[in-house]
GROMACS .gro file of C-alpha atoms in nm:
model
   93
    1MET     CA    1  -3.558   0.064   3.296
    2ALA     CA    2  -3.329   0.039   2.919
    3ASN     CA    3  -3.045  -0.124   3.043
    4SER     CA    4  -3.255  -0.353   3.264
    5SER     CA    5  -3.400  -0.488   2.945
    6PHE     CA    6  -3.100  -0.495   2.783
    7LYS     CA    7  -2.928  -0.717   3.042
    8ARG     CA    8  -3.251  -0.909   2.999
    9THR     CA    9  -3.246  -0.961   2.586
   10MET     CA   10  -2.886  -1.048   2.661
   11ILE     CA   11  -2.924  -1.323   2.950
   12GLY     CA   12  -3.179  -1.453   2.704
   13ALA     CA   13  -3.002  -1.491   2.412
   14VAL     CA   14  -2.716  -1.645   2.613
   15ILE     CA   15  -2.967  -1.932   2.779
   16PHE     CA   16  -3.069  -1.936   2.393
   17VAL     CA   17  -2.770  -2.039   2.279
   18ILE     CA   18  -2.623  -2.283   2.529
   19GLY     CA   19  -2.982  -2.447   2.459
   20ALA     CA   20  -2.951  -2.483   2.128
   21ALA     CA   21  -2.573  -2.599   2.128
   22MET     CA   22  -2.771  -2.874   2.389
   23ALA     CA   23  -3.034  -2.941   2.103
   24THR     CA   24  -2.707  -3.048   1.885
   25GLU     CA   25  -2.652  -3.372   2.086
   26SER     CA   26  -2.870  -3.632   2.063
   27ASP     CA   27  -2.936  -3.769   2.436
   28ILE     CA   28  -3.065  -3.442   2.531
   29ALA     CA   29  -3.203  -3.258   2.207
   30LEU     CA   30  -3.502  -3.195   2.317
   31LEU     CA   31  -3.396  -3.061   2.682
   32GLY     CA   32  -3.207  -2.835   2.451
   33ALA     CA   33  -3.480  -2.731   2.244
   34LEU     CA   34  -3.646  -2.605   2.543
   35VAL     CA   35  -3.423  -2.427   2.728
   36ALA     CA   36  -3.300  -2.272   2.386
   37LEU     CA   37  -3.720  -2.168   2.342
   38GLY     CA   38  -3.692  -2.040   2.740
   39GLY     CA   39  -3.440  -1.829   2.658
   40LEU     CA   40  -3.576  -1.704   2.316
   41GLY     CA   41  -3.877  -1.608   2.528
   42TYR     CA   42  -3.698  -1.467   2.877
   43GLY     CA   43  -3.494  -1.291   2.647
   44LEU     CA   44  -3.778  -1.157   2.437
   45LYS     CA   45  -4.013  -1.022   2.743
   46PRO     CA   46  -3.862  -0.702   2.763
   47LEU     CA   47  -3.962  -0.618   2.432
   48ALA     CA   48  -4.284  -0.747   2.426
   49ASP     CA   49  -4.402  -0.549   2.711
   50GLU     CA   50  -4.269  -0.246   2.530
   51PHE     CA   51  -4.434  -0.329   2.218
   52VAL     CA   52  -4.788  -0.348   2.425
   53LYS     CA   53  -4.712  -0.013   2.621
   54ASN     CA   54  -4.690   0.109   2.323
   55ARG     CA   55  -4.940   0.001   2.129
   56ASP     CA   56  -5.227   0.090   2.426
   57LYS     CA   57  -5.088   0.377   2.447
   58THR     CA   58  -5.158   0.491   2.046
   59ARG     CA   59  -5.498   0.322   2.112
   60ALA     CA   60  -5.565   0.564   2.367
   61GLN     CA   61  -5.451   0.901   2.131
   62ALA     CA   62  -5.660   0.752   1.877
   63GLU     CA   63  -5.938   0.699   2.106
   64LEU     CA   64  -5.931   1.047   2.295
   65LEU     CA   65  -5.942   1.155   1.970
   66THR     CA   66  -6.308   0.998   1.889
   67CYS     CA   67  -6.415   1.113   2.221
   68LYS     CA   68  -6.327   1.472   2.122
   69LYS     CA   69  -6.487   1.457   1.814
   70LEU     CA   70  -6.823   1.281   1.980
   71PHE     CA   71  -6.849   1.537   2.237
   72ASP     CA   72  -6.789   1.847   2.008
   73GLU     CA   73  -7.088   1.696   1.815
   74GLY     CA   74  -7.287   1.694   2.111
   75ILE     CA   75  -7.302   1.258   2.151
   76LEU     CA   76  -7.112   1.252   2.490
   77SER     CA   77  -7.211   1.491   2.786
   78GLN     CA   78  -6.963   1.664   2.965
   79SER     CA   79  -6.962   1.429   3.241
   80GLU     CA   80  -6.929   1.163   3.019
   81TYR     CA   81  -6.624   1.330   2.802
   82ASP     CA   82  -6.456   1.409   3.127
   83ARG     CA   83  -6.496   1.038   3.269
   84LYS     CA   84  -6.376   0.925   2.961
   85THR     CA   85  -6.042   1.137   2.874
   86GLU     CA   86  -5.957   1.070   3.261
   87GLU     CA   87  -5.882   0.724   3.178
   88LEU     CA   88  -5.728   0.753   2.877
   89LYS     CA   89  -5.448   1.005   3.019
   90LYS     CA   90  -5.359   0.779   3.239
   91LEU     CA   91  -5.308   0.529   2.984
   92ILE     CA   92  -5.108   0.805   2.775
   93PHE     CA   93  -4.908   0.958   3.045
   0.00000   0.00000   0.00000
């Protein structure tokens, strides 16, 4: 997966550079800018996906601790706690 992300990032960087070079030509400046932005988006997608995955995992871990506290305090029943923790564990692991 990491090698695939690296390749995608490098391809995106090359597309960005080509677009930026095209943007310096007045007759194709808009097209160059669009190509550059497309390359940027293409290259950054794996990084954005990883960020979202890590963010969701961190939120699930925090919510799991909250559920444990609510269960310990008697606010959540055993079945509610079990159901919620199973959902959260899928996001964490």
